[in-house]
Amino acid sequence: MSGSSDNLHIAILSSPGVGHLIPVQLLAERLVTKHNVKTTILAVTTSSSPLESRLLKLPTEEGLVETVELPLGDISRLMNPSIQVATTLCMMLREALPLIRSAIASMDRKPDALIVDLFGTEALPIALEYKLPKYVYVPSNAWYTALTVYCPVLDGEIKGQYVDEQDCLKIPGCKPVRPLDVVDPMLNRDDQQYVEYLRRGKEYTLFDGILLNSWEDLESKSLEAFRENEALRSVMTNPVYPIGPLTRTIEPNVLENGFMAWLDKQPNQSVLFVSFGSGGVLSTEQMTELAWGLEMSQQQFIWVVRSPTCGRVDDAFFTRDYGSEWSPSFLPPGFLTRTQNIGVLVPLWGQQVKILNHPSIGGFLSHCGWNSTLESIVSGVPMIAWPLYAEQKLNAAMLTEELGVALRPEDLPTRKVVGREEIEKLVRKLIQGEDGKVMRDKVKRLKISATSALSELSGSSYKSMCQILSNISNKRSARMMK
Ligand code: UDP
C-alpha cells in the first residue's frame, strides 16, 4: 500500500476553539508530510481567543496546508451562560454552514473528501451536496467513540439518569462504563447537550468512516469490537480508523520562562508535573489540599497554577521573586517560601510538551484530557489521573484499570475534595514507590508501540491512513469515469 497520495486534496473542518484547532492542524500536517496530500483547513473561529489567532498564523507545512478562516461574526445571542459549551458549539457550527458551503464553492480546486471534527457533523448535508467522501475525525479514543455511537441504543434501553444506574453500562465488545464515569453530556438526560450528543452519535454513523487519535496496541479490545462485534457493527457499519497518536511537537510559544533551567538542575525522573489542561480550574478548597499534599510529599513539582475563582492569576505572579513572602490568596500562607527548594509554580500556561519531555519529569498529575494523556504516554511519563470534565473520567478509567499507567484518588475529584494525606501518598507512590516504577516501565513500552504505530514501515496507524486515502482515491477515479 502506498503512503503517497499525490494529487489528492482534502478539506478538514475545525470547530471553534484551540482544543479543536490543534488536533485538526496535527492531522493536516500528517497528511501533508507523510502522505503528500494537499490539505485545506476550514477553521470556524470566534473573536474570543488570542491563542487561536496565533495558531492560525503559524507557518504551514511546505505551503501544502492552506487555512481558510471562517469568522462567525457577532454571536452574542448564542452566548448564554446557562447553556453548556457543547450545545453552544453545535449552535455555532449550524451558524457556520453558509460560510462552509461558500468556502468550498469558491475553491479553485474542489476537495476530494471532507473530514469534519467531532462537532462538525452538522456539515453532512454539504458533503452530500458536493458528493464528497466524508469522514469524522474524533481526536479521542475508541472507547469514548464506542460509547458515543452506542448511546442512542442505551437511550432506548435505560430509563432515568445514567448516573443513578446500579450496574455498569454495557457497550458491546468494549469495557463496560461505570455510571460515575459517563461523559458530561450523559450526566443529565434532560439537558440540551444530551440531545445534541445523541444526535452527533447518530450522525457519526452516517459518515464513511471515523478517524481516531488512537492506535491498535493501545485499544485493541475496543477497536476489535468495532471490527468484529455484531451488535456494535449493527450501529456503526462503516469502518473506524485509528490513525494516532498525533501529538504536538512544537509548542505555541505563549510565555517565555526560565522553568526549563530549574528542571535542568533536578535529578532524572524526580519531578511531578501538575497541570489541568487548557481550562481546568480547581475549587479553592481543592487548591489548598493539593498545595498541602505536594508540600507534605516533599517531592519536587512544577505546577501550572490558575486562580480558583477566575481561572487567571494575579499580575504579581509574573514579576515576583521566587521565595519572597508574597503568596496568592488561593494558596496556603507561606507555601511559596516553604516549597522554594522543591517546587516551581507556572502561571496560567506551561510549555507542556517540552516539560513532559524533560528527563527530570517522573510523573504527571493530569486532568486526563486526551491530548495531555497522549502527550504523557509518548513522553513515557506515568500519571496521577485527576479527571475534571468532558470524557476525562473515561480516560482516567482506561489509564488506571486497563493500561495500568496511572494512579488515581479513591473517589472522583469531581465528587469529593481529595485530601492532602491522600495526595501526599499518591505523589510519593508515583515518584518513589514500586508502583510508580512498574507504571513507568509500562508507559515506556506504550511509548515504543506509539512510535511503531506511526512508522512508515508497516505501522498500524500509518496503514489505516493509507487505507482511507486509497478509498478516497478510488472514489475520485469512479467519479471521473462517470
Ligand atoms: N497545554 C499546554 N500548557 C498548559 C495547558 C495545556 O501546552 O499549561 C496543552 C496541552 O499540552 C494539550 C492541550 O493544551 O495539548 C490540552 O488538551 P487536552 O485534551 O489535554 O485538554 P483540554 O484542554 O482539551 O481539556
mmCIF file with all atom_site columns, C-alpha atoms in Angstrom, residues 49-182:
data_model
loop_
_atom_site.group_PDB
_atom_site.id
_atom_site.type_symbol
_atom_site.label_atom_id
_atom_site.label_alt_id
_atom_site.label_comp_id
_atom_site.label_asym_id
_atom_site.label_entity_id
_atom_site.label_seq_id
_atom_site.pdbx_PDB_ins_code
_atom_site.Cartn_x
_atom_site.Cartn_y
_atom_site.Cartn_z
_atom_site.occupancy
_atom_site.B_iso_or_equiv
_atom_site.pdbx_formal_charge
_atom_site.auth_seq_id
_atom_site.auth_comp_id
_atom_site.auth_asym_id
_atom_site.auth_atom_id
_atom_site.pdbx_PDB_model_num
ATOM 1   C CA . SER A 1 49  ? -9.313  33.508 21.624 1.00 0.00 ? 49  SER A CA 1
ATOM 2   C CA . PRO A 1 50  ? -5.894  35.158 21.167 1.00 0.00 ? 50  PRO A CA 1
ATOM 3   C CA . LEU A 1 51  ? -4.179  31.763 21.219 1.00 0.00 ? 51  LEU A CA 1
ATOM 4   C CA . GLU A 1 52  ? -6.424  30.555 18.411 1.00 0.00 ? 52  GLU A CA 1
ATOM 5   C CA . SER A 1 53  ? -5.480  33.621 16.328 1.00 0.00 ? 53  SER A CA 1
ATOM 6   C CA . ARG A 1 54  ? -1.811  32.906 16.984 1.00 0.00 ? 54  ARG A CA 1
ATOM 7   C CA . LEU A 1 55  ? -2.186  29.276 15.929 1.00 0.00 ? 55  LEU A CA 1
ATOM 8   C CA . LEU A 1 56  ? -3.915  30.320 12.731 1.00 0.00 ? 56  LEU A CA 1
ATOM 9   C CA . LYS A 1 57  ? -0.887  32.435 11.854 1.00 0.00 ? 57  LYS A CA 1
ATOM 10  C CA . LEU A 1 58  ? 1.681   29.663 12.357 1.00 0.00 ? 58  LEU A CA 1
ATOM 11  C CA . PRO A 1 59  ? 3.606   28.767 9.202  1.00 0.00 ? 59  PRO A CA 1
ATOM 12  C CA . THR A 1 60  ? 2.040   25.900 7.284  1.00 0.00 ? 60  THR A CA 1
ATOM 13  C CA . GLU A 1 61  ? 3.814   22.775 6.099  1.00 0.00 ? 61  GLU A CA 1
ATOM 14  C CA . GLU A 1 62  ? 5.633   23.456 2.840  1.00 0.00 ? 62  GLU A CA 1
ATOM 15  C CA . GLY A 1 63  ? 2.698   25.581 1.670  1.00 0.00 ? 63  GLY A CA 1
ATOM 16  C CA . LEU A 1 64  ? 0.600   22.453 1.321  1.00 0.00 ? 64  LEU A CA 1
ATOM 17  C CA . VAL A 1 65  ? -1.687  23.241 4.245  1.00 0.00 ? 65  VAL A CA 1
ATOM 18  C CA . GLU A 1 66  ? -3.918  26.161 3.491  1.00 0.00 ? 66  GLU A CA 1
ATOM 19  C CA . THR A 1 67  ? -6.085  27.601 6.226  1.00 0.00 ? 67  THR A CA 1
ATOM 20  C CA . VAL A 1 68  ? -9.315  29.365 5.405  1.00 0.00 ? 68  VAL A CA 1
ATOM 21  C CA . GLU A 1 69  ? -10.658 31.233 8.381  1.00 0.00 ? 69  GLU A CA 1
ATOM 22  C CA . LEU A 1 70  ? -14.444 31.320 8.716  1.00 0.00 ? 70  LEU A CA 1
ATOM 23  C CA . PRO A 1 71  ? -15.164 34.013 11.332 1.00 0.00 ? 71  PRO A CA 1
ATOM 24  C CA . LEU A 1 72  ? -18.610 33.769 12.851 1.00 0.00 ? 72  LEU A CA 1
ATOM 25  C CA . GLY A 1 73  ? -19.142 37.492 13.408 1.00 0.00 ? 73  GLY A CA 1
ATOM 26  C CA . ASP A 1 74  ? -21.448 38.586 16.183 1.00 0.00 ? 74  ASP A CA 1
ATOM 27  C CA . ILE A 1 75  ? -22.512 35.517 18.127 1.00 0.00 ? 75  ILE A CA 1
ATOM 28  C CA . SER A 1 76  ? -23.501 37.268 21.343 1.00 0.00 ? 76  SER A CA 1
ATOM 29  C CA . ARG A 1 77  ? -27.037 35.867 21.065 1.00 0.00 ? 77  ARG A CA 1
ATOM 30  C CA . LEU A 1 78  ? -25.589 32.322 21.209 1.00 0.00 ? 78  LEU A CA 1
ATOM 31  C CA . MET A 1 79  ? -23.504 33.052 24.296 1.00 0.00 ? 79  MET A CA 1
ATOM 32  C CA . ASN A 1 80  ? -25.822 32.217 27.157 1.00 0.00 ? 80  ASN A CA 1
ATOM 33  C CA . PRO A 1 81  ? -24.053 31.208 30.399 1.00 0.00 ? 81  PRO A CA 1
ATOM 34  C CA . SER A 1 82  ? -26.907 28.825 31.226 1.00 0.00 ? 82  SER A CA 1
ATOM 35  C CA . ILE A 1 83  ? -26.196 26.811 28.051 1.00 0.00 ? 83  ILE A CA 1
ATOM 36  C CA . GLN A 1 84  ? -23.465 24.147 28.151 1.00 0.00 ? 84  GLN A CA 1
ATOM 37  C CA . VAL A 1 85  ? -20.380 24.735 25.992 1.00 0.00 ? 85  VAL A CA 1
ATOM 38  C CA . ALA A 1 86  ? -21.035 21.642 23.878 1.00 0.00 ? 86  ALA A CA 1
ATOM 39  C CA . THR A 1 87  ? -24.511 22.913 22.997 1.00 0.00 ? 87  THR A CA 1
ATOM 40  C CA . THR A 1 88  ? -23.134 26.340 22.100 1.00 0.00 ? 88  THR A CA 1
ATOM 41  C CA . LEU A 1 89  ? -20.561 24.693 19.818 1.00 0.00 ? 89  LEU A CA 1
ATOM 42  C CA . CYS A 1 90  ? -23.307 22.817 17.964 1.00 0.00 ? 90  CYS A CA 1
ATOM 43  C CA . MET A 1 91  ? -25.197 26.093 17.501 1.00 0.00 ? 91  MET A CA 1
ATOM 44  C CA . MET A 1 92  ? -22.034 27.799 16.240 1.00 0.00 ? 92  MET A CA 1
ATOM 45  C CA . LEU A 1 93  ? -21.474 25.076 13.671 1.00 0.00 ? 93  LEU A CA 1
ATOM 46  C CA . ARG A 1 94  ? -25.064 25.409 12.412 1.00 0.00 ? 94  ARG A CA 1
ATOM 47  C CA . GLU A 1 95  ? -24.471 29.133 12.152 1.00 0.00 ? 95  GLU A CA 1
ATOM 48  C CA . ALA A 1 96  ? -21.296 28.481 10.147 1.00 0.00 ? 96  ALA A CA 1
ATOM 49  C CA . LEU A 1 97  ? -22.929 26.275 7.488  1.00 0.00 ? 97  LEU A CA 1
ATOM 50  C CA . PRO A 1 98  ? -23.353 29.033 4.851  1.00 0.00 ? 98  PRO A CA 1
ATOM 51  C CA . LEU A 1 99  ? -19.699 30.032 5.397  1.00 0.00 ? 99  LEU A CA 1
ATOM 52  C CA . ILE A 1 100 ? -18.514 26.440 4.957  1.00 0.00 ? 100 ILE A CA 1
ATOM 53  C CA . ARG A 1 101 ? -20.650 25.986 1.848  1.00 0.00 ? 101 ARG A CA 1
ATOM 54  C CA . SER A 1 102 ? -19.367 29.140 0.183  1.00 0.00 ? 102 SER A CA 1
ATOM 55  C CA . ALA A 1 103 ? -15.743 28.372 1.158  1.00 0.00 ? 103 ALA A CA 1
ATOM 56  C CA . ILE A 1 104 ? -15.988 25.052 -0.689 1.00 0.00 ? 104 ILE A CA 1
ATOM 57  C CA . ALA A 1 105 ? -17.880 26.622 -3.594 1.00 0.00 ? 105 ALA A CA 1
ATOM 58  C CA . SER A 1 106 ? -15.180 29.221 -4.085 1.00 0.00 ? 106 SER A CA 1
ATOM 59  C CA . MET A 1 107 ? -12.260 26.762 -4.103 1.00 0.00 ? 107 MET A CA 1
ATOM 60  C CA . ASP A 1 108 ? -10.485 26.660 -7.458 1.00 0.00 ? 108 ASP A CA 1
ATOM 61  C CA . ARG A 1 109 ? -9.724  23.077 -6.833 1.00 0.00 ? 109 ARG A CA 1
ATOM 62  C CA . LYS A 1 110 ? -12.593 21.255 -5.116 1.00 0.00 ? 110 LYS A CA 1
ATOM 63  C CA . PRO A 1 111 ? -11.626 18.832 -2.363 1.00 0.00 ? 111 PRO A CA 1
ATOM 64  C CA . ASP A 1 112 ? -11.733 15.100 -2.978 1.00 0.00 ? 112 ASP A CA 1
ATOM 65  C CA . ALA A 1 113 ? -13.030 14.479 0.539  1.00 0.00 ? 113 ALA A CA 1
ATOM 66  C CA . LEU A 1 114 ? -14.307 16.333 3.589  1.00 0.00 ? 114 LEU A CA 1
ATOM 67  C CA . ILE A 1 115 ? -13.154 15.437 7.095  1.00 0.00 ? 115 ILE A CA 1
ATOM 68  C CA . VAL A 1 116 ? -15.076 17.120 9.927  1.00 0.00 ? 116 VAL A CA 1
ATOM 69  C CA . ASP A 1 117 ? -14.151 17.210 13.577 1.00 0.00 ? 117 ASP A CA 1
ATOM 70  C CA . LEU A 1 118 ? -16.401 15.905 16.332 1.00 0.00 ? 118 LEU A CA 1
ATOM 71  C CA . PHE A 1 119 ? -18.776 18.890 16.292 1.00 0.00 ? 119 PHE A CA 1
ATOM 72  C CA . GLY A 1 120 ? -18.603 19.297 12.535 1.00 0.00 ? 120 GLY A CA 1
ATOM 73  C CA . THR A 1 121 ? -21.146 16.591 11.666 1.00 0.00 ? 121 THR A CA 1
ATOM 74  C CA . GLU A 1 122 ? -23.528 19.495 11.039 1.00 0.00 ? 122 GLU A CA 1
ATOM 75  C CA . ALA A 1 123 ? -21.765 19.787 7.684  1.00 0.00 ? 123 ALA A CA 1
ATOM 76  C CA . LEU A 1 124 ? -23.009 16.381 6.490  1.00 0.00 ? 124 LEU A CA 1
ATOM 77  C CA . PRO A 1 125 ? -25.522 17.914 4.004  1.00 0.00 ? 125 PRO A CA 1
ATOM 78  C CA . ILE A 1 126 ? -22.691 19.915 2.422  1.00 0.00 ? 126 ILE A CA 1
ATOM 79  C CA . ALA A 1 127 ? -20.626 16.761 1.849  1.00 0.00 ? 127 ALA A CA 1
ATOM 80  C CA . LEU A 1 128 ? -23.697 15.117 0.323  1.00 0.00 ? 128 LEU A CA 1
ATOM 81  C CA . GLU A 1 129 ? -24.412 18.139 -1.859 1.00 0.00 ? 129 GLU A CA 1
ATOM 82  C CA . TYR A 1 130 ? -20.876 18.067 -3.302 1.00 0.00 ? 130 TYR A CA 1
ATOM 83  C CA . LYS A 1 131 ? -20.863 14.242 -3.384 1.00 0.00 ? 131 LYS A CA 1
ATOM 84  C CA . LEU A 1 132 ? -17.687 14.181 -1.314 1.00 0.00 ? 132 LEU A CA 1
ATOM 85  C CA . PRO A 1 133 ? -16.435 11.157 0.595  1.00 0.00 ? 133 PRO A CA 1
ATOM 86  C CA . LYS A 1 134 ? -16.932 12.206 4.207  1.00 0.00 ? 134 LYS A CA 1
ATOM 87  C CA . TYR A 1 135 ? -15.189 11.259 7.422  1.00 0.00 ? 135 TYR A CA 1
ATOM 88  C CA . VAL A 1 136 ? -15.394 12.337 11.048 1.00 0.00 ? 136 VAL A CA 1
ATOM 89  C CA . TYR A 1 137 ? -12.180 12.925 12.959 1.00 0.00 ? 137 TYR A CA 1
ATOM 90  C CA . VAL A 1 138 ? -12.723 12.228 16.664 1.00 0.00 ? 138 VAL A CA 1
ATOM 91  C CA . PRO A 1 139 ? -9.397  13.286 18.206 1.00 0.00 ? 139 PRO A CA 1
ATOM 92  C CA . SER A 1 140 ? -10.040 10.959 21.101 1.00 0.00 ? 140 SER A CA 1
ATOM 93  C CA . ASN A 1 141 ? -10.120 7.244  21.769 1.00 0.00 ? 141 ASN A CA 1
ATOM 94  C CA . ALA A 1 142 ? -12.086 4.233  20.525 1.00 0.00 ? 142 ALA A CA 1
ATOM 95  C CA . TRP A 1 143 ? -13.772 3.510  23.861 1.00 0.00 ? 143 TRP A CA 1
ATOM 96  C CA . TYR A 1 144 ? -15.237 7.030  24.039 1.00 0.00 ? 144 TYR A CA 1
ATOM 97  C CA . THR A 1 145 ? -16.325 6.772  20.405 1.00 0.00 ? 145 THR A CA 1
ATOM 98  C CA . ALA A 1 146 ? -17.999 3.410  21.024 1.00 0.00 ? 146 ALA A CA 1
ATOM 99  C CA . LEU A 1 147 ? -19.948 4.935  23.914 1.00 0.00 ? 147 LEU A CA 1
ATOM 100 C CA . THR A 1 148 ? -20.948 7.882  21.711 1.00 0.00 ? 148 THR A CA 1
ATOM 101 C CA . VAL A 1 149 ? -22.260 5.843  18.775 1.00 0.00 ? 149 VAL A CA 1
ATOM 102 C CA . TYR A 1 150 ? -23.919 3.330  21.109 1.00 0.00 ? 150 TYR A CA 1
ATOM 103 C CA . CYS A 1 151 ? -25.561 5.912  23.357 1.00 0.00 ? 151 CYS A CA 1
ATOM 104 C CA . PRO A 1 152 ? -28.725 6.106  21.196 1.00 0.00 ? 152 PRO A CA 1
ATOM 105 C CA . VAL A 1 153 ? -29.218 2.381  21.950 1.00 0.00 ? 153 VAL A CA 1
ATOM 106 C CA . LEU A 1 154 ? -28.621 2.924  25.688 1.00 0.00 ? 154 LEU A CA 1
ATOM 107 C CA . ASP A 1 155 ? -31.100 5.784  25.464 1.00 0.00 ? 155 ASP A CA 1
ATOM 108 C CA . GLY A 1 156 ? -33.802 3.325  24.437 1.00 0.00 ? 156 GLY A CA 1
ATOM 109 C CA . GLU A 1 157 ? -32.815 0.662  26.974 1.00 0.00 ? 157 GLU A CA 1
ATOM 110 C CA . ILE A 1 158 ? -32.261 2.693  30.138 1.00 0.00 ? 158 ILE A CA 1
ATOM 111 C CA . LYS A 1 159 ? -34.841 4.840  31.884 1.00 0.00 ? 159 LYS A CA 1
ATOM 112 C CA . GLY A 1 160 ? -33.870 7.578  34.341 1.00 0.00 ? 160 GLY A CA 1
ATOM 113 C CA . GLN A 1 161 ? -30.431 9.123  34.706 1.00 0.00 ? 161 GLN A CA 1
ATOM 114 C CA . TYR A 1 162 ? -27.390 7.031  33.778 1.00 0.00 ? 162 TYR A CA 1
ATOM 115 C CA . VAL A 1 163 ? -25.549 8.168  36.890 1.00 0.00 ? 163 VAL A CA 1
ATOM 116 C CA . ASP A 1 164 ? -28.253 6.554  39.050 1.00 0.00 ? 164 ASP A CA 1
ATOM 117 C CA . GLU A 1 165 ? -27.781 3.129  37.451 1.00 0.00 ? 165 GLU A CA 1
ATOM 118 C CA . GLN A 1 166 ? -26.574 0.350  39.767 1.00 0.00 ? 166 GLN A CA 1
ATOM 119 C CA . ASP A 1 167 ? -24.804 -1.622 37.067 1.00 0.00 ? 167 ASP A CA 1
ATOM 120 C CA . CYS A 1 168 ? -22.153 -0.646 34.587 1.00 0.00 ? 168 CYS A CA 1
ATOM 121 C CA . LEU A 1 169 ? -23.332 0.468  31.139 1.00 0.00 ? 169 LEU A CA 1
ATOM 122 C CA . LYS A 1 170 ? -22.600 -2.234 28.596 1.00 0.00 ? 170 LYS A CA 1
ATOM 123 C CA . ILE A 1 171 ? -21.122 -1.354 25.227 1.00 0.00 ? 171 ILE A CA 1
ATOM 124 C CA . PRO A 1 172 ? -20.863 -4.474 23.054 1.00 0.00 ? 172 PRO A CA 1
ATOM 125 C CA . GLY A 1 173 ? -17.356 -5.874 22.951 1.00 0.00 ? 173 GLY A CA 1
ATOM 126 C CA . CYS A 1 174 ? -15.880 -2.996 24.966 1.00 0.00 ? 174 CYS A CA 1
ATOM 127 C CA . LYS A 1 175 ? -15.009 -2.458 28.600 1.00 0.00 ? 175 LYS A CA 1
ATOM 128 C CA . PRO A 1 176 ? -18.251 -1.585 30.485 1.00 0.00 ? 176 PRO A CA 1
ATOM 129 C CA . VAL A 1 177 ? -18.596 2.009  31.681 1.00 0.00 ? 177 VAL A CA 1
ATOM 130 C CA . ARG A 1 178 ? -19.124 2.793  35.370 1.00 0.00 ? 178 ARG A CA 1
ATOM 131 C CA . PRO A 1 179 ? -22.190 5.082  35.640 1.00 0.00 ? 179 PRO A CA 1
ATOM 132 C CA . LEU A 1 180 ? -19.987 7.563  37.523 1.00 0.00 ? 180 LEU A CA 1
ATOM 133 C CA . ASP A 1 181 ? -17.563 7.759  34.618 1.00 0.00 ? 181 ASP A CA 1
ATOM 134 C CA . VAL A 1 182 ? -20.018 8.731  31.868 1.00 0.00 ? 182 VAL A CA 1
#
